[in-house]
Amino acid sequence: MEIDSREFSIASPVKSVRFGGSVSEILAKHEQGDSSDYDLLKHQLADPCIKDAQIISWLQEIRSCVSQLNKDHEQLIYTVLKLPWIGRRQAVVEEYMTFLGNLVSAQTVYLCACLKMVVTYFTPMRVRICVEGVNISDSEDEDEYENLSRNFDQCHKALQLIARYVPSTSHFLMPVFQENFPFIQKSSRTLECYVHNLLRVSVYIPSIRRDILELIIGKMLQLDVSASRSDIEEAEEIAMQNLQGHPLKEEGLFDMDEDMPANPSTMAVTSHSVAERLDTLMAVLMAYVKDICHVNGSLHVERTKELYRDLLSVFDKLILPTHASCHVQYILFYLCSFRLALTEAFLDHLWKILQNPSQPAILRQAAAGYLGSFLARAKFIPVLTVRACLDLLISWIHGYIDSQNSSGKQACCDINLHGPFYSTCQAVFYVLIFRHRALLEGHMKKGLEYLQSLNLERVVMCQLNPLKLCLPTVTSMFAAITRSGQAIEPLYQVWEEFEDTELLSPRTSKQGPREDDDDFLYGDTPKADAIVGMTPNSFDSNLCSPNSIGSPPITFQKPF
């Protein structure tokens, strides 16, 4: 059964006369085999110019006979479910909601049909309604925002009403949400409103929040991996050239491009259609995370912990195994910035995956990449935490080298055999690239002693030869230092050019990596099979948020 059409048009004159008898009489005749009035009833209910008073009258009569409306009357029920009740007078809305409550409590066979009907209103589709000869279609002007907010409120009140009458509603919602999720090729506006409403459901039906987050993030990952960074950057460069000196105002989240102008009043144009849709959904999800975790401007610890656990579960199931994800992982990055304990918990979680030999090698490598990127890039991680993690990583690396040396076999430089080792080495190198100055600040002598205690020379000179298999960019930059979005920008560590100070090795090149060769920093992985890839493990981003979210703010309601 399809209940997805809300495109009503004026096709007949206004009816002021009601045809047929009462609903109870019509049902009785239908049971006896006379369906003429039954068909006439359905026809009148399907009239796009049906009046408010007629709707109320029919609904009241249908409610009085709801116990008779079994599976044999599904065509009549489906016709009623197509009535354009959203946006009508309050009396119609209230009568319709009463009908829904009576129907699902008396005839649970129609529960899924009612849920699907409500969910179809989660996206802003233009509805043409004729009342007493006057077209009261949804407006596309400045009143659209208010209309959408009102319509969405009515949807959620209906959904909560159904859930109150049928406690098992939560078990049937996710298939409906999945079936009605707009194609990712739909407009940013459509996707934005649908995701907004799914997140709103998670507030008053928290038992399915994790499933809702999994559905949303899964769709976002499809967008994330469907366009390469180079395609996005090329589209934005062309758009910037077309602006001809007319910059846009900065309104965005997570603008991580290090080549962006320092002036916060300008930003790159998100002209790539996929990037625009993904950026919009990121902004909606970030706003949700912030609102869930904060009450009256203060962090609510328990709510934040619960959301962290849900997002961590989704991270393990979807984000960690996904290759070439460049943006969606920022959800965890953003949440962890709220509290150091969350940061430490996330680092510990990644570390446990990395050093667990029972985990698939590909997940251990991904965990190492995320661990290195997180430590290197997150400004909110204190130096002491960075040092503690480096100690764990370097200890594991030396232990791995010891095990290879004691095996009695000639160690071979093979990424298929030693993938987690190479990824861990690369993570350490990457952290040192970005954090070496912080490690040396305050007390140069102690900082040098700490770096020397890591015994990096043994690592790079071992038979496994990690520098050979690490990304060339990381190798070059690491060798160089052993000579020496605006909302997220304060949290984000950018690459700073090294000084001409030789710290450990006199044999390194004096030529730094070319900017256009920095594949890792731009989220791309070299195609050579013999090189350790870091994607999807870089926390780089080129996101630029739209000027306005557009959809109504989330209204939090207490779960019942």
Coordinates of C-alpha atoms in Angstrom, one line a residue:
M1 CA 0.0 0.0 0.0
E2 CA 1.4 3.4 -1.0
I3 CA 0.6 6.5 1.0
D4 CA 3.1 8.9 -0.3
S5 CA 1.1 11.2 -2.5
R6 CA 0.3 14.6 -1.0
E7 CA -0.1 16.4 -4.3
F8 CA -3.7 17.5 -4.3
S9 CA -5.2 19.6 -7.1
I10 CA -8.5 21.4 -7.6
A11 CA -10.4 19.1 -9.9
S12 CA -14.0 19.5 -9.0
P13 CA -16.5 22.2 -7.7
V14 CA -17.1 22.7 -4.0
K15 CA -19.5 20.2 -2.6
S16 CA -22.0 21.5 -0.1
V17 CA -24.2 18.4 -0.1
R18 CA -23.2 15.1 1.5
F19 CA -24.3 12.0 -0.4
G20 CA -25.1 8.6 1.1
G21 CA -26.3 7.6 4.5
S22 CA -24.5 7.4 7.8
V23 CA -21.3 5.4 8.0
S24 CA -22.9 2.7 10.1
E25 CA -25.6 2.3 7.4
I26 CA -23.0 2.3 4.6
L27 CA -21.0 -0.4 6.3
A28 CA -24.1 -2.5 6.9
K29 CA -25.1 -2.3 3.2
H30 CA -21.5 -3.1 2.2
E31 CA -21.6 -6.3 4.4
Q32 CA -24.8 -7.3 2.5
G33 CA -23.1 -6.9 -0.8
D34 CA -24.3 -3.4 -1.8
S35 CA -21.1 -1.3 -2.2
S36 CA -22.6 1.7 -4.1
D37 CA -22.7 4.0 -1.0
Y38 CA -19.4 2.5 0.2
D39 CA -17.7 3.5 -3.0
L40 CA -19.4 6.9 -2.9
L41 CA -18.1 7.5 0.7
K42 CA -14.5 6.8 -0.5
H43 CA -15.0 9.1 -3.4
Q44 CA -16.2 12.0 -1.2
L45 CA -13.3 11.4 1.3
A46 CA -10.9 11.6 -1.6
D47 CA -12.3 14.9 -2.9
P48 CA -9.4 17.4 -2.8
C49 CA -11.9 20.2 -2.1
I50 CA -13.4 18.5 0.9
K51 CA -14.4 21.0 3.6
D52 CA -13.2 21.0 7.2
A53 CA -16.7 20.5 8.5
Q54 CA -17.2 17.5 6.2
I55 CA -13.9 15.9 7.4
I56 CA -14.9 16.4 11.0
S57 CA -18.3 14.9 10.4
W58 CA -17.0 11.8 8.6
L59 CA -14.3 11.2 11.1
Q60 CA -16.7 11.3 14.0
E61 CA -18.9 8.8 12.4
I62 CA -16.0 6.5 11.3
R63 CA -14.7 6.6 14.9
S64 CA -18.1 5.4 16.2
C65 CA -17.7 2.3 13.9
V66 CA -14.0 1.8 14.3
S67 CA -14.4 -1.6 15.8
Q68 CA -16.0 -2.9 12.6
L69 CA -13.2 -1.6 10.4
N70 CA -11.1 -4.7 10.1
K71 CA -8.8 -5.8 7.3
D72 CA -11.8 -6.1 4.9
H73 CA -12.1 -2.3 5.0
E74 CA -8.5 -1.4 4.3
Q75 CA -9.4 0.6 1.1
L76 CA -11.6 2.9 3.2
I77 CA -9.0 3.3 5.9
Y78 CA -6.3 4.0 3.3
T79 CA -8.5 6.7 1.8
V80 CA -9.0 8.3 5.2
L81 CA -5.2 8.1 5.8
K82 CA -4.7 10.2 2.6
L83 CA -6.9 13.0 3.9
P84 CA -5.0 16.3 3.9
W85 CA -5.3 16.9 7.6
I86 CA -1.8 18.5 8.2
G87 CA -2.0 22.3 8.2
R88 CA -5.8 22.5 8.5
R89 CA -7.8 24.2 11.3
Q90 CA -7.0 23.0 14.8
A91 CA -10.5 21.3 15.1
V92 CA -9.7 19.1 12.1
V93 CA -6.2 18.3 13.4
E94 CA -7.6 17.3 16.8
E95 CA -10.4 15.2 15.3
Y96 CA -7.9 13.4 13.0
M97 CA -5.6 12.7 15.9
T98 CA -8.5 11.3 17.9
F99 CA -9.3 9.1 15.0
L100 CA -5.7 7.8 14.8
G101 CA -5.7 7.0 18.4
N102 CA -9.0 5.1 18.2
L103 CA -8.0 3.2 15.1
V104 CA -4.6 1.9 16.2
S105 CA -6.0 0.9 19.6
A106 CA -8.9 -1.0 18.1
Q107 CA -7.3 -2.2 14.9
T108 CA -3.6 -2.7 15.3
V109 CA -3.4 -4.2 11.8
Y110 CA -3.3 -0.5 10.6
L111 CA -0.5 0.6 12.9
C112 CA 2.2 0.5 10.2
A113 CA 0.0 2.3 7.7
C114 CA -0.7 5.0 10.2
L115 CA 3.1 5.3 11.0
K116 CA 3.9 5.5 7.3
M117 CA 1.3 8.2 6.8
V118 CA 2.8 10.4 9.5
V119 CA 6.4 9.9 8.4
T120 CA 5.5 11.0 4.8
Y121 CA 5.0 14.4 6.3
F122 CA 8.6 14.5 7.5
T123 CA 9.7 16.3 4.3
P124 CA 8.5 19.6 2.9
M125 CA 6.2 18.7 0.1
R126 CA 3.9 21.3 -1.4
V127 CA 0.3 20.5 -0.6
R128 CA -2.6 22.0 -2.6
I129 CA -5.8 22.1 -0.5
C130 CA -9.1 23.7 -1.6
V131 CA -11.5 24.7 1.2
E132 CA -14.8 26.3 0.3
G133 CA -13.4 27.3 -3.1
V134 CA -10.3 28.9 -1.7
N135 CA -6.8 27.6 -2.4
I136 CA -5.0 27.3 0.9
S137 CA -1.9 25.6 -0.4
D138 CA 1.3 25.6 1.6
S139 CA 3.1 28.8 0.9
E140 CA 6.6 29.0 -0.5
D141 CA 7.2 32.6 0.7
E142 CA 8.4 33.9 4.0
D143 CA 5.6 31.9 5.8
E144 CA 7.1 28.6 4.8
Y145 CA 9.3 28.3 7.9
E146 CA 6.3 28.8 10.2
N147 CA 4.2 26.4 8.2
L148 CA 6.8 23.7 8.3
S149 CA 7.4 24.2 12.0
R150 CA 3.6 23.9 12.7
N151 CA 3.3 20.8 10.4
F152 CA 6.2 19.1 11.9
D153 CA 4.8 19.7 15.4
Q154 CA 1.5 18.1 14.3
C155 CA 3.3 15.1 12.9
H156 CA 5.2 14.5 16.2
K157 CA 2.1 15.0 18.3
A158 CA 0.4 12.3 16.2
L159 CA 3.4 10.0 16.5
Q160 CA 3.5 10.4 20.2
L161 CA -0.2 9.8 20.4
I162 CA 0.1 6.5 18.5
A163 CA 3.0 5.4 20.6
R164 CA 1.0 6.1 23.8
Y165 CA -1.9 3.9 22.6
V166 CA 0.4 1.2 21.2
P167 CA 3.5 0.7 23.4
S168 CA 5.1 -1.6 20.8
T169 CA 5.2 1.3 18.3
S170 CA 9.0 1.6 18.6
H171 CA 9.5 -1.9 17.2
F172 CA 7.7 -0.9 13.9
L173 CA 9.2 2.5 13.4
M174 CA 12.6 1.8 12.1
P175 CA 11.5 -0.1 9.0
V176 CA 9.2 2.8 8.2
F177 CA 12.0 5.3 8.7
Q178 CA 14.3 3.2 6.4
E179 CA 11.7 2.8 3.7
N180 CA 10.8 6.5 3.6
F181 CA 14.3 7.9 3.9
P182 CA 14.8 10.2 0.8
F183 CA 17.2 9.2 -1.8
I184 CA 20.6 10.8 -1.1
Q185 CA 20.3 12.5 -4.5
K186 CA 17.3 14.5 -3.2
S187 CA 17.8 18.2 -2.3
S188 CA 19.6 19.3 0.8
R189 CA 16.3 20.8 2.1
T190 CA 14.5 17.4 1.8
L191 CA 17.3 15.5 3.5
E192 CA 17.7 18.2 6.1
C193 CA 14.1 18.1 7.2
Y194 CA 13.8 14.3 7.2
V195 CA 17.0 13.9 9.3
H196 CA 15.8 16.7 11.6
N197 CA 12.5 14.9 12.3
L198 CA 14.2 11.5 12.8
L199 CA 16.4 13.1 15.4
R200 CA 13.4 14.7 17.0
V201 CA 11.7 11.3 17.3
S202 CA 14.8 10.0 19.1
V203 CA 14.1 12.5 21.9
Y204 CA 10.7 11.2 22.9
I205 CA 11.3 7.6 21.9
P206 CA 14.9 7.2 23.2
S207 CA 14.8 3.4 22.9
I208 CA 15.5 3.7 19.1
R209 CA 18.0 6.5 19.2
R210 CA 20.9 4.3 18.4
D211 CA 19.1 2.8 15.5
I212 CA 18.1 6.3 14.2
L213 CA 21.7 7.5 14.5
E214 CA 22.9 4.4 12.7
L215 CA 20.4 5.0 9.9
I216 CA 21.4 8.7 9.5
I217 CA 25.1 8.2 9.7
G218 CA 24.9 5.3 7.3
K219 CA 23.3 7.6 4.7
M220 CA 25.8 10.3 5.4
L221 CA 28.7 7.9 4.8
Q222 CA 27.2 7.1 1.4
L223 CA 27.5 10.8 0.6
D224 CA 30.9 11.0 2.2
V225 CA 32.5 8.3 0.0
S226 CA 30.7 9.2 -3.2
A227 CA 32.8 12.2 -4.0
S228 CA 36.6 12.5 -3.8
R229 CA 38.2 15.5 -2.1
S230 CA 39.8 16.6 -5.3
D231 CA 36.4 16.7 -7.0
I232 CA 35.0 18.9 -4.2
E233 CA 38.0 21.2 -4.2
E234 CA 37.8 21.6 -8.0
A235 CA 34.1 22.5 -7.8
E236 CA 34.7 25.0 -5.0
E237 CA 37.7 26.6 -6.9
I238 CA 35.5 27.1 -9.9
A239 CA 32.7 28.5 -7.8
M240 CA 35.1 30.9 -6.1
Q241 CA 36.3 32.2 -9.5
N242 CA 32.7 32.7 -10.5
L243 CA 32.0 34.8 -7.5
Q244 CA 34.1 37.6 -9.0
G245 CA 35.0 39.2 -5.7
H246 CA 31.7 38.7 -3.9
P247 CA 32.5 36.6 -0.8
L248 CA 29.9 34.9 1.3
K249 CA 29.5 35.4 5.0
E250 CA 31.0 32.7 7.3
E251 CA 28.3 30.7 8.9
G252 CA 29.7 27.2 8.9
L253 CA 31.0 24.3 10.9
F254 CA 34.2 22.4 10.5
D255 CA 36.0 24.4 7.9
M256 CA 39.3 22.6 8.1
D257 CA 41.0 23.7 4.9
E258 CA 44.4 25.1 6.0
D259 CA 44.6 27.1 2.8
M260 CA 41.5 29.1 3.6
P261 CA 41.9 32.9 4.0
A262 CA 42.6 34.0 7.5
N263 CA 39.7 36.5 7.4
P264 CA 36.7 34.7 9.0
S265 CA 34.3 36.8 7.0
T266 CA 34.9 34.8 3.9
M267 CA 34.7 31.1 3.1
A268 CA 34.9 28.7 0.2
V269 CA 31.7 28.1 -1.6
T270 CA 30.3 24.6 -1.2
S271 CA 29.3 24.2 -4.8
H272 CA 29.7 20.5 -5.1
S273 CA 26.2 19.0 -4.8
V274 CA 27.2 16.0 -2.7
A275 CA 29.4 18.1 -0.4
E276 CA 26.5 20.5 0.1
R277 CA 24.1 17.8 1.1
L278 CA 26.6 16.2 3.4
D279 CA 27.5 19.5 4.9
T280 CA 23.9 20.3 5.6
L281 CA 23.3 17.0 7.4
M282 CA 26.6 17.4 9.4
A283 CA 25.3 20.8 10.6
V284 CA 22.0 19.3 11.7
L285 CA 23.6 16.4 13.5
M286 CA 26.2 18.7 15.2
A287 CA 23.4 21.0 16.4
Y288 CA 21.6 17.9 17.8
V289 CA 24.7 16.7 19.6
K290 CA 25.2 20.1 21.2
D291 CA 21.5 20.4 22.3
I292 CA 21.4 16.9 23.7
C293 CA 24.6 17.4 25.7
H294 CA 23.8 20.8 27.1
V295 CA 21.1 22.0 29.4
N296 CA 20.8 25.8 29.8
G297 CA 24.3 26.2 28.4
S298 CA 25.9 23.7 30.8
L299 CA 27.1 20.2 30.0
H300 CA 24.8 17.5 31.2
V301 CA 27.2 14.7 32.0
E302 CA 24.8 11.7 32.0
R303 CA 23.1 12.7 28.8
T304 CA 26.5 13.3 27.2
K305 CA 27.8 9.8 28.3
E306 CA 24.7 8.1 26.9
L307 CA 25.0 9.9 23.6
Y308 CA 28.7 9.0 23.5
R309 CA 27.9 5.3 24.0
D310 CA 25.4 5.4 21.2
L311 CA 27.7 7.2 18.8
L312 CA 30.6 5.0 19.7
S313 CA 28.6 2.0 18.8
V314 CA 27.7 3.5 15.4
F315 CA 31.4 4.4 14.9
D316 CA 32.5 0.8 15.5
K317 CA 29.8 -0.6 13.2
L318 CA 29.8 1.9 10.3
I319 CA 32.5 4.5 10.4
L320 CA 35.6 2.5 11.4
P321 CA 35.2 -0.1 8.6
T322 CA 34.3 2.5 5.9
H323 CA 37.2 3.3 3.6
A324 CA 37.6 6.9 2.4
S325 CA 35.4 8.6 5.0
C326 CA 36.6 12.1 5.3
H327 CA 34.0 14.0 7.2
V328 CA 31.4 11.9 9.2
Q329 CA 34.0 11.0 11.9
Y330 CA 33.9 14.6 13.0
I331 CA 30.8 13.7 15.0
L332 CA 33.0 11.9 17.5
F333 CA 35.7 14.6 17.2
Y334 CA 33.1 17.2 18.1
L335 CA 31.5 15.3 21.0
C336 CA 34.8 14.5 22.6
S337 CA 35.7 18.1 22.7
F338 CA 33.1 18.7 25.3
R339 CA 34.9 16.8 28.1
L340 CA 38.4 15.4 28.5
A341 CA 37.1 12.2 30.0
L342 CA 35.3 11.5 26.7
T343 CA 38.5 12.2 24.7
E344 CA 40.4 9.8 26.9
A345 CA 37.7 7.1 26.7
F346 CA 37.7 7.4 22.9
L347 CA 41.5 7.1 22.7
D348 CA 41.4 4.1 25.1
H349 CA 38.7 2.5 22.9
L350 CA 40.9 2.9 19.7
W351 CA 43.9 1.6 21.6
K352 CA 42.1 -1.5 22.7
I353 CA 41.1 -2.2 19.1
L354 CA 44.6 -1.6 17.8
Q355 CA 46.4 -3.9 20.2
N356 CA 43.8 -6.7 20.1
P357 CA 45.1 -9.5 17.9
S358 CA 41.6 -11.0 17.6
Q359 CA 40.4 -8.0 15.7
P360 CA 40.6 -8.0 11.9
A361 CA 43.8 -6.4 10.7
I362 CA 42.0 -3.9 8.6
L363 CA 40.1 -2.6 11.7
R364 CA 43.3 -2.5 13.8
Q365 CA 44.9 -0.4 11.0
A366 CA 42.0 1.9 10.8
A367 CA 42.0 2.3 14.6
A368 CA 45.7 3.2 14.5
G369 CA 45.0 5.8 11.9
Y370 CA 42.2 7.4 13.8
L371 CA 44.3 7.3 17.0
G372 CA 47.2 9.1 15.3
S373 CA 45.0 11.7 13.6
F374 CA 43.0 12.4 16.7
L375 CA 46.1 12.9 18.8
A376 CA 47.8 15.0 16.2
R377 CA 44.8 17.2 15.3
A378 CA 42.7 17.8 18.4
K379 CA 43.9 20.9 20.1
F380 CA 41.8 20.1 23.2
I381 CA 44.0 17.0 23.9
P382 CA 46.6 18.1 26.5
V383 CA 50.3 17.3 26.0
L384 CA 50.3 14.9 29.0
T385 CA 47.6 12.8 27.3
V386 CA 49.5 12.9 24.0
R387 CA 52.7 11.7 25.8
A388 CA 50.8 9.0 27.6
C389 CA 49.4 7.7 24.3
L390 CA 52.8 7.9 22.6
D391 CA 54.3 5.9 25.4
L392 CA 51.7 3.1 24.8
L393 CA 52.1 3.2 21.1
I394 CA 55.9 3.2 21.1
S395 CA 56.0 0.5 23.7
W396 CA 53.8 -1.7 21.6
I397 CA 56.0 -1.0 18.5
H398 CA 59.2 -2.0 20.4
G399 CA 57.5 -5.1 21.7
Y400 CA 56.5 -6.0 18.1
I401 CA 60.1 -5.5 17.0
D402 CA 61.3 -7.7 19.8
S403 CA 58.9 -10.5 18.9
Q404 CA 60.1 -10.4 15.3
N405 CA 63.8 -10.5 16.3
S406 CA 63.2 -13.4 18.7
S407 CA 61.3 -15.4 16.2
G408 CA 64.5 -16.6 14.5
K409 CA 63.1 -15.8 11.1
Q410 CA 64.2 -13.1 8.7
A411 CA 61.8 -10.2 9.1
C412 CA 60.3 -9.2 5.8
C413 CA 58.9 -5.8 4.8
D414 CA 55.4 -6.9 4.0
I415 CA 52.3 -4.8 4.7
N416 CA 50.0 -7.9 4.5
L417 CA 51.9 -9.5 7.3
H418 CA 52.6 -6.5 9.5
G419 CA 49.8 -4.0 8.6
P420 CA 48.9 -3.0 12.2
F421 CA 52.6 -2.4 12.9
Y422 CA 53.1 -0.1 10.0
S423 CA 49.9 1.8 10.7
T424 CA 51.0 2.3 14.3
C425 CA 54.4 3.5 13.3
Q426 CA 52.8 5.9 10.9
A427 CA 50.5 7.1 13.6
V428 CA 53.4 7.8 15.9
F429 CA 55.3 9.7 13.1
Y430 CA 52.1 11.7 12.4
V431 CA 51.6 12.7 16.0
L432 CA 55.2 13.8 16.3
I433 CA 54.9 15.9 13.1
F434 CA 52.1 17.9 14.6
R435 CA 53.0 17.8 18.3
H436 CA 56.8 18.0 18.5
R437 CA 56.7 21.7 19.3
A438 CA 54.3 21.2 22.2
L439 CA 56.4 18.3 23.5
L440 CA 59.4 20.6 23.5
E441 CA 57.8 23.7 24.9
G442 CA 58.5 24.8 28.5
H443 CA 61.6 22.8 29.0
M444 CA 63.7 22.0 25.9
K445 CA 66.1 19.7 27.6
K446 CA 63.4 17.5 29.1
G447 CA 61.5 17.5 25.9
L448 CA 64.6 16.3 24.0
E449 CA 65.2 13.7 26.6
Y450 CA 61.6 12.5 26.2
L451 CA 61.9 12.3 22.4
Q452 CA 65.2 10.4 22.7
S453 CA 63.6 8.0 25.2
L454 CA 61.2 6.9 22.5
N455 CA 64.2 5.3 20.7
L456 CA 62.9 6.2 17.3
E457 CA 66.2 5.3 15.7
R458 CA 65.6 1.7 16.5
V459 CA 62.1 1.9 15.0
V460 CA 63.2 3.4 11.7
M461 CA 66.3 1.2 11.4
C462 CA 64.6 -2.2 12.2
Q463 CA 64.4 -4.8 9.5
L464 CA 60.7 -4.1 9.0
N465 CA 61.7 -0.7 7.7
P466 CA 58.5 1.3 8.5
L467 CA 59.6 4.4 6.6
K468 CA 59.5 2.4 3.4
L469 CA 55.9 1.6 3.7
C470 CA 54.5 4.7 5.3
L471 CA 53.0 7.4 3.2
P472 CA 55.8 9.4 1.5
T473 CA 54.4 12.7 2.8
V474 CA 54.4 11.5 6.4
T475 CA 57.9 10.1 6.0
S476 CA 59.3 13.3 4.6
M477 CA 57.6 15.5 7.2
F478 CA 58.7 13.1 10.0
A479 CA 62.3 13.3 8.7
A480 CA 62.0 17.1 8.6
I481 CA 61.0 17.5 12.2
T482 CA 63.9 15.1 13.3
R483 CA 65.7 18.3 12.1
S484 CA 63.4 20.2 14.4
G485 CA 35.7 25.4 9.6
Q486 CA 35.6 28.2 11.9
A487 CA 33.5 26.6 14.7
I488 CA 36.0 23.8 15.0
E489 CA 39.1 25.7 14.3
P490 CA 39.9 26.5 17.9
L491 CA 39.9 22.7 18.5
Y492 CA 42.0 21.8 15.5
Q493 CA 45.8 21.5 15.3
V494 CA 47.1 22.7 11.9
W495 CA 50.5 21.9 10.4
E496 CA 53.2 24.4 11.3
E497 CA 56.4 24.6 9.3
F498 CA 59.4 23.1 11.0
E499 CA 62.3 25.3 12.0
D500 CA 65.8 24.8 10.7
T501 CA 66.9 23.1 14.0
E502 CA 68.4 19.7 13.8
L503 CA 67.4 17.6 16.7
L504 CA 68.2 14.0 16.1
S505 CA 69.5 13.1 12.7
P506 CA 71.9 15.0 10.5
R507 CA 71.1 12.9 7.5
T508 CA 67.6 14.2 6.7
S509 CA 66.7 16.2 3.6
K510 CA 66.5 20.0 3.9
Q511 CA 63.7 20.0 1.4
G512 CA 60.2 19.9 2.9
P513 CA 57.3 18.2 1.1
R514 CA 55.5 20.1 -1.6
E515 CA 52.0 21.2 -0.6
D516 CA 50.4 19.4 -3.5
D517 CA 52.1 16.2 -2.6
D518 CA 50.5 16.1 0.8
D519 CA 48.1 13.3 0.0
F520 CA 47.6 12.3 3.6
L521 CA 46.7 15.8 4.8
Y522 CA 44.1 16.1 2.0
G523 CA 42.5 12.7 2.8
D524 CA 43.7 10.8 -0.3
T525 CA 45.6 7.5 -0.2
P526 CA 48.3 6.6 -2.7
K527 CA 47.2 3.8 -4.9
A528 CA 50.3 1.7 -4.4
D529 CA 49.5 -1.5 -2.6
A530 CA 52.8 -1.4 -0.8
I531 CA 52.1 1.8 1.1
V532 CA 50.1 2.0 4.3
G533 CA 47.0 4.0 3.8
M534 CA 45.5 6.3 6.4
T535 CA 42.1 7.1 4.8
P536 CA 39.5 7.2 6.4
N537 CA 41.7 8.2 9.3
S538 CA 42.5 11.9 8.6
F539 CA 40.4 14.4 10.5
D540 CA 40.9 16.9 7.6
S541 CA 37.8 18.4 6.2
N542 CA 36.7 20.9 3.5
L543 CA 33.2 21.4 4.9
C544 CA 31.5 24.7 4.6
S545 CA 28.0 25.0 6.1
P546 CA 25.1 26.7 4.4
N547 CA 24.0 30.2 5.5
S548 CA 21.0 28.7 7.4
I549 CA 20.0 25.3 8.6
G550 CA 16.4 26.1 7.5
S551 CA 14.5 23.5 9.4
P552 CA 12.8 24.4 12.7
P553 CA 14.8 23.9 15.8
I554 CA 14.5 20.7 17.7
T555 CA 11.9 20.8 20.4
F556 CA 12.8 18.5 23.2
Q557 CA 9.8 16.7 24.8
K558 CA 9.9 14.4 27.8
P559 CA 9.6 10.7 26.9
F560 CA 6.5 9.1 28.2

